Short mmCIF file of C-alpha atoms in Angstrom, two decimals:
data_model
loop_
_atom_site.label_atom_id
_atom_site.label_comp_id
_atom_site.label_asym_id
_atom_site.label_seq_id
_atom_site.Cartn_x
_atom_site.Cartn_y
_atom_site.Cartn_z
CA UNK A 1 116.43 118.86 101.50
CA UNK A 2 118.67 121.46 99.89
CA UNK A 3 117.58 124.44 97.87
CA UNK A 4 119.07 122.86 94.73
CA UNK A 5 116.30 120.26 94.63
CA UNK A 6 113.47 121.04 92.29
CA UNK A 7 110.01 120.04 93.55
CA UNK A 8 107.96 118.52 90.76
CA UNK A 9 104.17 118.48 90.81
CA UNK A 10 102.93 115.45 88.85
CA UNK A 11 101.15 116.03 85.57
CA UNK A 12 100.73 112.44 84.41
CA UNK A 13 101.30 109.10 86.15
CA UNK A 14 102.05 105.75 84.53
CA UNK A 15 100.84 102.47 86.03
CA UNK A 16 101.27 98.74 85.47
CA UNK A 17 97.51 98.21 85.02
CA UNK A 18 96.87 96.64 81.61
CA UNK A 19 93.66 96.58 79.56
CA UNK A 20 95.22 96.10 76.13
CA UNK A 21 97.42 99.10 76.79
CA UNK A 22 98.97 100.59 79.91
CA UNK A 23 96.62 102.77 81.95
CA UNK A 24 97.84 106.34 82.43
CA UNK A 25 96.23 109.29 84.12
CA UNK A 26 96.71 113.02 84.10
CA UNK A 27 96.67 114.28 87.65
CA UNK A 28 93.42 116.08 88.34
CA UNK A 29 93.00 119.41 90.10
CA UNK A 30 91.38 117.48 92.94
CA UNK A 31 94.68 115.68 93.55
CA UNK A 32 95.86 118.65 95.61
CA UNK A 33 92.98 117.98 97.99
CA UNK A 34 93.84 114.26 98.06
CA UNK A 35 97.49 115.04 98.80
CA UNK A 36 96.50 117.15 101.79
CA UNK A 37 94.15 114.60 103.38
CA UNK A 38 94.73 113.55 106.95
CA UNK A 39 92.76 110.30 106.83
CA UNK A 40 95.78 108.00 106.55
CA UNK A 41 96.21 105.78 109.61
CA UNK A 42 99.66 106.03 111.18
CA UNK A 43 101.36 102.86 112.38
CA UNK A 44 101.13 102.83 116.16
CA UNK A 45 104.77 101.92 116.60
CA UNK A 46 107.78 100.80 114.58
CA UNK A 47 108.75 97.15 114.53
CA UNK A 48 110.76 96.13 117.56
CA UNK A 49 114.48 96.37 118.12
CA UNK A 50 116.49 93.22 117.68
CA UNK A 51 116.99 92.22 121.34
CA UNK A 52 115.02 89.00 120.69
CA UNK A 53 115.47 86.57 117.79
CA UNK A 54 112.34 87.51 115.87
CA UNK A 55 113.06 84.90 113.24
CA UNK A 56 112.13 82.22 115.81
CA UNK A 57 108.33 82.28 115.94
CA UNK A 58 108.32 79.30 118.31
CA UNK A 59 109.87 81.47 121.05
CA UNK A 60 107.06 82.47 123.42
CA UNK A 61 108.33 86.05 123.40
CA UNK A 62 107.66 86.11 119.64
CA UNK A 63 104.80 83.72 118.94
CA UNK A 64 102.40 82.86 116.14
CA UNK A 65 98.62 83.22 116.06
CA UNK A 66 95.56 83.22 113.82
CA UNK A 67 93.20 86.09 113.01
CA UNK A 68 89.62 85.03 112.18
CA UNK A 69 86.45 87.06 111.56
CA UNK A 70 84.15 87.57 114.54
CA UNK A 71 81.08 85.54 113.63
CA UNK A 72 77.64 86.16 115.07
CA UNK A 73 75.58 83.14 116.01
CA UNK A 74 78.47 81.29 117.64
CA UNK A 75 78.87 80.91 121.39
CA UNK A 76 81.80 82.52 123.16
CA UNK A 77 83.05 79.02 124.02
CA UNK A 78 83.10 78.03 120.35
CA UNK A 79 84.74 81.28 119.26
CA UNK A 80 87.40 80.86 121.95
CA UNK A 81 88.56 77.52 120.54
CA UNK A 82 88.02 78.34 116.88
CA UNK A 83 85.20 75.87 116.36
CA UNK A 84 84.01 78.02 113.44
CA UNK A 85 87.38 77.82 111.65
CA UNK A 86 87.85 75.47 108.68
CA UNK A 87 89.07 72.03 109.75
CA UNK A 88 92.61 72.45 108.30
CA UNK A 89 93.05 75.67 110.27
CA UNK A 90 91.91 73.94 113.45
CA UNK A 91 94.53 71.28 112.77
CA UNK A 92 97.19 73.95 112.25
CA UNK A 93 96.24 75.73 115.49
CA UNK A 94 96.44 72.44 117.41
CA UNK A 95 99.76 71.47 115.82
CA UNK A 96 101.24 74.80 116.86
CA UNK A 97 100.62 74.25 120.58
CA UNK A 98 97.01 75.44 120.52
CA UNK A 99 98.08 78.79 119.15
CA UNK A 100 96.12 81.88 120.19
CA UNK A 101 93.09 82.93 118.18
CA UNK A 102 92.16 86.56 117.58
CA UNK A 103 89.04 88.06 116.10
CA UNK A 104 88.60 90.97 113.75
CA UNK A 105 85.63 93.01 114.96
CA UNK A 106 84.75 95.82 112.50
CA UNK A 107 83.66 98.23 115.23
CA UNK A 108 87.12 98.08 116.84
CA UNK A 109 88.92 99.43 113.77
CA UNK A 110 91.85 97.90 111.88
CA UNK A 111 94.51 98.05 114.60
CA UNK A 112 92.72 96.25 117.46
CA UNK A 113 92.01 92.52 117.78
CA UNK A 114 89.67 90.74 120.19
CA UNK A 115 90.87 87.74 122.19
CA UNK A 116 88.25 85.43 123.68
CA UNK A 117 89.69 83.00 126.24
CA UNK A 118 88.23 79.59 127.16
CA UNK A 119 87.38 80.94 130.62
CA UNK A 120 85.03 83.47 128.99
CA UNK A 121 87.22 86.54 129.47
CA UNK A 122 87.47 88.94 126.55
CA UNK A 123 90.19 91.47 125.81
CA UNK A 124 90.49 93.99 123.01
CA UNK A 125 94.20 94.20 122.27
CA UNK A 126 96.29 96.74 120.39
CA UNK A 127 99.95 96.44 119.44
CA UNK A 128 101.10 98.84 122.14
CA UNK A 129 100.72 96.23 124.88
CA UNK A 130 102.32 92.87 125.59
CA UNK A 131 103.72 90.90 122.67
CA UNK A 132 104.30 87.17 122.20
CA UNK A 133 102.26 84.34 123.71
CA UNK A 134 100.01 85.13 126.67
CA UNK A 135 96.37 85.81 127.56
CA UNK A 136 96.64 89.53 126.78
CA UNK A 137 99.60 89.43 124.38
CA UNK A 138 99.65 89.70 120.58
CA UNK A 139 102.15 87.46 118.72
CA UNK A 140 104.59 88.89 116.23
CA UNK A 141 103.53 86.39 113.55
CA UNK A 142 99.87 86.50 112.51
CA UNK A 143 98.01 84.49 109.88
CA UNK A 144 94.78 86.08 108.67
CA UNK A 145 92.32 83.41 107.53
CA UNK A 146 89.52 84.73 105.37
CA UNK A 147 88.70 86.76 102.29
CA UNK A 148 89.20 90.54 102.15
CA UNK A 149 85.41 90.83 102.31
CA UNK A 150 85.51 89.13 105.73
CA UNK A 151 88.71 90.78 106.96
CA UNK A 152 89.44 93.86 104.82
CA UNK A 153 92.77 94.54 103.17
CA UNK A 154 93.00 97.66 105.33
CA UNK A 155 93.29 95.44 108.40
CA UNK A 156 96.24 93.64 106.84
CA UNK A 157 97.83 96.99 105.91
CA UNK A 158 97.64 98.12 109.53
CA UNK A 159 98.73 94.83 111.09
CA UNK A 160 101.74 94.39 108.82
CA UNK A 161 103.30 97.63 110.10
CA UNK A 162 103.30 96.16 113.62
CA UNK A 163 103.72 92.42 113.04
CA UNK A 164 104.74 89.81 110.47
CA UNK A 165 101.48 89.07 108.68
CA UNK A 166 100.20 86.73 105.97
CA UNK A 167 96.77 85.72 104.70
CA UNK A 168 95.11 82.54 103.47
CA UNK A 169 91.99 83.02 101.35
CA UNK A 170 91.39 79.55 99.93
CA UNK A 171 88.52 77.14 99.44
CA UNK A 172 88.25 73.96 101.53
CA UNK A 173 90.42 71.86 99.22
CA UNK A 174 93.01 74.62 98.89
CA UNK A 175 93.26 75.00 102.66
CA UNK A 176 93.65 71.26 103.10
CA UNK A 177 96.43 71.18 100.49
CA UNK A 178 98.24 74.17 101.94
CA UNK A 179 98.08 73.26 105.61
CA UNK A 180 99.10 69.66 104.93
CA UNK A 181 102.18 70.84 103.02
CA UNK A 182 103.00 73.48 105.64
CA UNK A 183 102.83 70.99 108.52
CA UNK A 184 105.10 68.59 106.63
CA UNK A 185 107.56 71.46 106.07
CA UNK A 186 107.02 70.98 102.33
CA UNK A 187 108.16 67.38 102.55
CA UNK A 188 109.22 65.88 99.24
CA UNK A 189 109.60 69.27 97.54
CA UNK A 190 112.37 69.50 94.97
CA UNK A 191 112.72 73.29 95.32
CA UNK A 192 116.29 74.47 94.82
CA UNK A 193 117.41 77.63 96.57
CA UNK A 194 120.50 77.87 94.35
CA UNK A 195 118.52 78.28 91.09
CA UNK A 196 116.15 81.27 91.38
CA UNK A 197 114.08 82.44 88.42
CA UNK A 198 113.61 86.13 87.58
CA UNK A 199 111.18 87.01 84.77
CA UNK A 200 110.62 90.60 83.69
CA UNK A 201 108.67 92.13 80.84
CA UNK A 202 110.26 95.21 79.28
CA UNK A 203 108.26 97.13 76.70
CA UNK A 204 110.84 99.90 76.50
CA UNK A 205 110.82 103.53 77.57
CA UNK A 206 108.51 105.25 78.50
CA UNK A 207 106.43 102.19 79.48
CA UNK A 208 106.60 101.56 83.24
CA UNK A 209 107.94 98.02 82.69
CA UNK A 210 111.31 99.53 81.76
CA UNK A 211 111.46 101.40 85.08
CA UNK A 212 110.33 98.28 86.98
CA UNK A 213 113.11 96.29 85.36
CA UNK A 214 115.82 98.87 86.07
CA UNK A 215 114.79 99.56 89.68
CA UNK A 216 113.77 96.09 90.86
CA UNK A 217 114.52 92.99 88.80
CA UNK A 218 117.89 94.04 87.38
CA UNK A 219 119.03 94.89 90.89
CA UNK A 220 117.92 91.54 92.27
CA UNK A 221 119.65 89.77 89.37
CA UNK A 222 122.83 91.74 90.07
CA UNK A 223 122.74 90.51 93.68
CA UNK A 224 122.48 86.89 92.55
CA UNK A 225 125.22 87.30 89.95
CA UNK A 226 127.84 88.35 92.50
CA UNK A 227 126.80 85.73 95.07
CA UNK A 228 128.47 82.39 94.36
CA UNK A 229 125.71 80.51 96.16
CA UNK A 230 123.27 81.22 93.33
CA UNK A 231 123.13 80.43 89.62
CA UNK A 232 121.11 82.96 87.61
CA UNK A 233 122.51 81.93 84.20
CA UNK A 234 120.50 80.70 81.22
CA UNK A 235 116.78 80.61 81.94
CA UNK A 236 117.41 82.00 85.42
CA UNK A 237 116.80 85.49 84.02
CA UNK A 238 114.12 85.86 81.36
CA UNK A 239 113.47 89.25 79.81
CA UNK A 240 112.75 90.99 76.51
CA UNK A 241 111.75 88.35 73.95
CA UNK A 242 112.24 85.57 76.52
CA UNK A 243 109.63 87.00 78.89
CA UNK A 244 106.80 84.76 77.72
CA UNK A 245 104.45 82.70 79.87
CA UNK A 246 105.68 79.54 78.17
CA UNK A 247 109.32 80.38 78.89
CA UNK A 248 108.43 81.02 82.52
CA UNK A 249 106.62 77.68 82.79
CA UNK A 250 109.59 75.91 81.18
CA UNK A 251 112.08 77.62 83.51
CA UNK A 252 110.08 76.65 86.59
CA UNK A 253 110.02 73.05 85.38
CA UNK A 254 113.73 72.93 84.56
CA UNK A 255 115.23 74.91 87.44
CA UNK A 256 112.74 74.10 90.25
CA UNK A 257 113.44 77.43 91.95
CA UNK A 258 112.72 78.03 95.62
CA UNK A 259 112.42 81.75 94.79
CA UNK A 260 110.65 83.40 91.85
CA UNK A 261 110.46 87.10 90.92
CA UNK A 262 108.22 88.44 88.16
CA UNK A 263 107.56 91.99 87.01
CA UNK A 264 105.03 92.97 84.37
CA UNK A 265 101.75 94.71 83.81
CA UNK A 266 98.81 93.10 85.59
CA UNK A 267 95.59 92.38 83.72
CA UNK A 268 92.59 94.66 84.25
CA UNK A 269 90.57 93.49 81.25
CA UNK A 270 87.89 93.64 80.09
CA UNK A 271 86.91 97.06 81.36
CA UNK A 272 83.30 97.59 82.47
CA UNK A 273 82.76 93.83 82.91
CA UNK A 274 83.46 93.10 86.56
CA UNK A 275 82.73 89.37 86.43
CA UNK A 276 85.07 88.72 83.51
CA UNK A 277 87.76 91.07 84.83
CA UNK A 278 87.76 89.20 88.16
CA UNK A 279 88.61 85.92 86.40
CA UNK A 280 92.01 87.20 85.29
CA UNK A 281 92.56 90.19 87.55
CA UNK A 282 96.23 90.81 88.19
CA UNK A 283 97.27 88.07 85.76
CA UNK A 284 100.82 88.58 84.53
CA UNK A 285 100.88 90.09 81.02
CA UNK A 286 103.85 88.71 79.12
CA UNK A 287 105.96 90.37 76.40
CA UNK A 288 103.54 89.23 73.68
CA UNK A 289 100.35 90.12 75.61
CA UNK A 290 99.41 86.64 76.88
CA UNK A 291 97.91 86.67 80.39
CA UNK A 292 98.91 84.25 83.13
CA UNK A 293 96.02 84.01 85.59
CA UNK A 294 95.36 80.26 85.49
CA UNK A 295 98.56 78.21 85.98
CA UNK A 296 97.01 75.00 84.67
CA UNK A 297 96.31 76.63 81.30
CA UNK A 298 100.07 76.79 80.75
CA UNK A 299 101.10 73.69 82.72
CA UNK A 300 102.89 76.08 85.05
CA UNK A 301 103.83 74.37 88.31
CA UNK A 302 106.40 75.98 90.62
CA UNK A 303 107.86 73.67 93.28
CA UNK A 304 106.01 73.18 96.55
CA UNK A 305 107.06 75.64 99.22
CA UNK A 306 108.58 78.18 96.84
CA UNK A 307 108.24 81.92 97.45
CA UNK A 308 106.99 84.13 94.60
CA UNK A 309 107.21 87.92 94.38
CA UNK A 310 105.07 89.52 91.67
CA UNK A 311 105.40 93.22 90.87
CA UNK A 312 102.26 93.74 88.81
CA UNK A 313 98.98 95.62 89.08
CA UNK A 314 96.59 93.81 91.43
CA UNK A 315 98.78 90.69 91.48
CA UNK A 316 97.54 89.96 95.03
CA UNK A 317 93.97 91.22 94.56
CA UNK A 318 91.87 94.36 94.63
CA UNK A 319 89.76 96.45 96.97
CA UNK A 320 86.24 97.84 96.79
CA UNK A 321 87.72 101.34 96.64
CA UNK A 322 91.18 102.32 95.53
CA UNK A 323 93.34 104.27 97.97
CA UNK A 324 94.29 106.40 94.95
CA UNK A 325 90.74 107.33 93.95
CA UNK A 326 90.49 111.07 93.36
CA UNK A 327 94.01 111.65 92.06
CA UNK A 328 93.51 111.21 88.35
CA UNK A 329 91.56 113.23 85.85
CA UNK A 330 88.04 111.92 85.31
CA UNK A 331 87.89 109.90 82.13
CA UNK A 332 91.63 109.17 81.95
CA UNK A 333 92.35 105.49 81.44
CA UNK A 334 93.84 105.22 84.91
CA UNK A 335 90.81 106.82 86.54
CA UNK A 336 88.50 104.47 84.61
CA UNK A 337 90.61 101.41 85.47
CA UNK A 338 90.68 102.23 89.19
CA UNK A 339 86.90 102.63 89.27
CA UNK A 340 86.25 99.48 87.23
CA UNK A 341 88.56 97.47 89.48
CA UNK A 342 86.69 98.76 92.52
CA UNK A 343 83.41 97.58 90.99
CA UNK A 344 84.66 94.00 91.36
CA UNK A 345 84.73 94.40 95.13
CA UNK A 346 87.43 93.21 97.50
CA UNK A 347 88.97 89.90 96.48
CA UNK A 348 92.19 87.89 96.26
CA UNK A 349 93.54 87.50 92.73
CA UNK A 350 93.08 84.13 90.99
CA UNK A 351 96.79 83.44 90.33
CA UNK A 352 97.97 83.38 93.97
CA UNK A 353 94.82 81.53 95.02
CA UNK A 354 95.60 78.82 92.46
CA UNK A 355 99.29 78.63 93.39
CA UNK A 356 98.69 78.53 97.15
CA UNK A 357 95.80 76.09 96.94
CA UNK A 358 97.37 73.66 94.45
CA UNK A 359 97.98 70.00 95.20
CA UNK A 360 101.65 70.94 95.57
CA UNK A 361 101.22 74.50 96.85
CA UNK A 362 103.78 77.26 96.90
CA UNK A 363 104.66 78.59 100.33
CA UNK A 364 104.08 82.32 99.91
CA UNK A 365 103.13 84.93 97.33
CA UNK A 366 103.96 88.63 97.72
CA UNK A 367 102.05 91.03 95.51
CA UNK A 368 99.99 94.20 95.23
CA UNK A 369 96.36 95.07 95.92
CA UNK A 370 96.55 98.19 93.71
CA UNK A 371 98.37 99.22 90.57
CA UNK A 372 101.90 100.46 91.17
CA UNK A 373 103.14 103.64 89.57
CA UNK A 374 106.24 105.21 88.11
CA UNK A 375 106.04 107.99 90.68
CA UNK A 376 106.19 105.52 93.58
CA UNK A 377 109.32 103.81 92.24
CA UNK A 378 111.43 106.96 92.04
CA UNK A 379 111.21 110.25 93.93
CA UNK A 380 110.44 112.89 91.26
CA UNK A 381 112.28 115.66 93.11
CA UNK A 382 115.61 113.83 93.47
CA UNK A 383 115.48 110.93 91.03
CA UNK A 384 116.28 108.63 93.95
CA UNK A 385 114.99 105.09 93.52
CA UNK A 386 112.52 104.00 96.23
CA UNK A 387 112.77 100.26 95.47
CA UNK A 388 115.88 99.60 97.57
CA UNK A 389 113.73 98.21 100.37
CA UNK A 390 112.12 95.69 98.01
CA UNK A 391 115.56 94.39 97.07
CA UNK A 392 116.60 94.57 100.71
CA UNK A 393 113.66 92.43 101.79
CA UNK A 394 113.81 89.87 98.99
CA UNK A 395 117.56 89.39 98.79
CA UNK A 396 119.42 90.88 101.74
CA UNK A 397 116.94 89.54 104.32
CA UNK A 398 115.14 86.55 102.81
CA UNK A 399 118.36 85.01 101.51
CA UNK A 400 120.42 85.42 104.68
CA UNK A 401 122.35 82.28 105.63
CA UNK A 402 119.87 81.42 108.39
CA UNK A 403 116.92 81.79 105.96
CA UNK A 404 114.53 83.92 108.05
CA UNK A 405 110.75 83.63 107.56
CA UNK A 406 109.24 85.65 104.71
CA UNK A 407 107.12 87.66 107.16
CA UNK A 408 110.23 88.76 109.02
CA UNK A 409 112.11 89.53 105.81
CA UNK A 410 109.33 91.87 104.67
CA UNK A 411 109.73 94.09 107.74
CA UNK A 412 112.55 95.88 105.86
CA UNK A 413 109.92 97.10 103.43
CA UNK A 414 107.11 98.03 105.83
CA UNK A 415 109.36 99.85 108.29
CA UNK A 416 109.68 102.68 105.79
CA UNK A 417 105.96 103.50 106.02
CA UNK A 418 106.28 105.27 109.38
CA UNK A 419 108.97 107.63 108.05
CA UNK A 420 106.98 108.42 104.93
CA UNK A 421 103.85 109.24 106.92
CA UNK A 422 105.86 111.36 109.34
CA UNK A 423 107.27 113.31 106.40
CA UNK A 424 103.74 113.65 105.01
CA UNK A 425 102.52 115.08 108.31
CA UNK A 426 105.46 117.45 108.65
CA UNK A 427 105.07 118.72 105.10
CA UNK A 428 101.38 119.43 105.71
CA UNK A 429 102.26 121.33 108.86
CA UNK A 430 104.75 123.41 106.86
CA UNK A 431 102.36 124.26 104.03
CA UNK A 432 102.04 127.86 105.13
CA UNK A 433 105.78 128.37 104.54
CA UNK A 434 106.42 125.99 101.66
CA UNK A 435 103.27 126.48 99.56
CA UNK A 436 102.99 124.26 96.49
CA UNK A 437 106.52 122.96 97.09
CA UNK A 438 105.41 121.49 100.40
CA UNK A 439 102.19 120.17 98.90
CA UNK A 440 104.06 118.24 96.20
CA UNK A 441 106.34 116.71 98.84
CA UNK A 442 103.35 115.77 101.00
CA UNK A 443 101.61 114.29 97.95
CA UNK A 444 104.60 112.11 97.09
CA UNK A 445 105.14 110.93 100.67
CA UNK A 446 101.50 109.88 101.00
CA UNK A 447 101.48 108.35 97.52
CA UNK A 448 104.54 106.19 98.21
CA UNK A 449 103.38 105.21 101.72
CA UNK A 450 100.00 103.98 100.48
CA UNK A 451 101.63 102.16 97.58
CA UNK A 452 103.95 100.42 100.06
CA UNK A 453 101.10 99.41 102.38
CA UNK A 454 99.25 97.84 99.44
CA UNK A 455 101.96 95.21 99.04
CA UNK A 456 100.78 92.13 100.97
CA UNK A 457 101.93 88.63 101.83
CA UNK A 458 99.66 85.72 100.96
CA UNK A 459 100.50 82.47 102.74
CA UNK A 460 101.82 81.77 106.21
CA UNK A 461 104.35 84.37 107.39
CA UNK A 462 106.61 81.67 108.90
CA UNK A 463 107.45 80.18 105.48
CA UNK A 464 111.15 80.39 104.67
CA UNK A 465 113.55 79.33 101.97
CA UNK A 466 115.26 76.00 102.52
CA UNK A 467 118.86 75.84 103.69
CA UNK A 468 121.25 75.07 100.83
CA UNK A 469 122.17 71.44 100.37
CA UNK A 470 125.86 70.67 100.82
#
């Protein structure tokens, strides 16, 4: 970076966490210590070069498998065949050629999975070995089945830097609905790939929703506007006064989009009441302050098999400790919100659970396990927008003519983590020469990397948009 670039140490950070107002936090003195931590796990390797068609999960060199918790009290024989898995998941495994089953074992850490074979052999497998289908190979497509209490979010963060990963955390009825629709390839769905819906709240500068609109949703809309395959007119793009929950529900009913994008604050109310907060955590806060956490309350029903991206605080869920704990001044609204969210414990947010487990379930939901911040959307030192990879994943990859799976499309986004963590490490090593300038760069690199890892895919990673009808 040239000498003309001014390094900017953060004083205050905006977020899209909402508790009646947007949570903000002055950066605490302890943030310097946080920025210099070395406890961030590095991805073991970048995603593979394109010598194989990684969009074809049925290819044995690519493969698809299931990750389940290791459960005590079950025999090795039962664990090997997934006898402990919910019945719909056993059906899915059988339908996909008796797909391999892997176990998360806490003592192994987040980047190693255990494979128990029917012959009794056990192998602990990392992502540096064989890939695809085989007794000691790890597939490129992995479906985590279980809550983040059973298989922590941190495991998904690590796996998604080395594979194409989704998660299902649904009750018995939800799993039955989802797997049945998945195995029928969303048969009977009226989803229309040509009529996407983009919905974005904009509360004006300096609220973070303005930055989210300018860096993400406006750019996605611009892509659709110049592509003759898509129609984004009318209720295809809802913003400002049109960004209400009712307008969104109406647009989904009228346009039947195969692809939905929303950006807004995510609900974190009421503070200091974990049980009540959990009921609407990450719910989309519309322009007038209404919260969408329960689709049935608004008769909101996206088409079966559709893919939904939600840029909102905790839109995918929350963790029992924020990765950003220790940055913000004690007592600031953002510090309080992060701690109150953590008091809920690790869970999947109610909105994606309802959408994925519905009678006519959506195919995939991409969202965040943390708040997102103004500082992670734009490099403070250069003003450069960091959201290009979001647009690249959701438009340039997902909407390719061959319609690749959502898990594959998201690799564009996760590949950037390795470079950010390498920069973080290099800046720490150069602290002696760079001083506070190097510390601010290290802080930002770690901040953006952890923000990026906290975006997760819910649903099966093989879900894709339908081919356009001729």
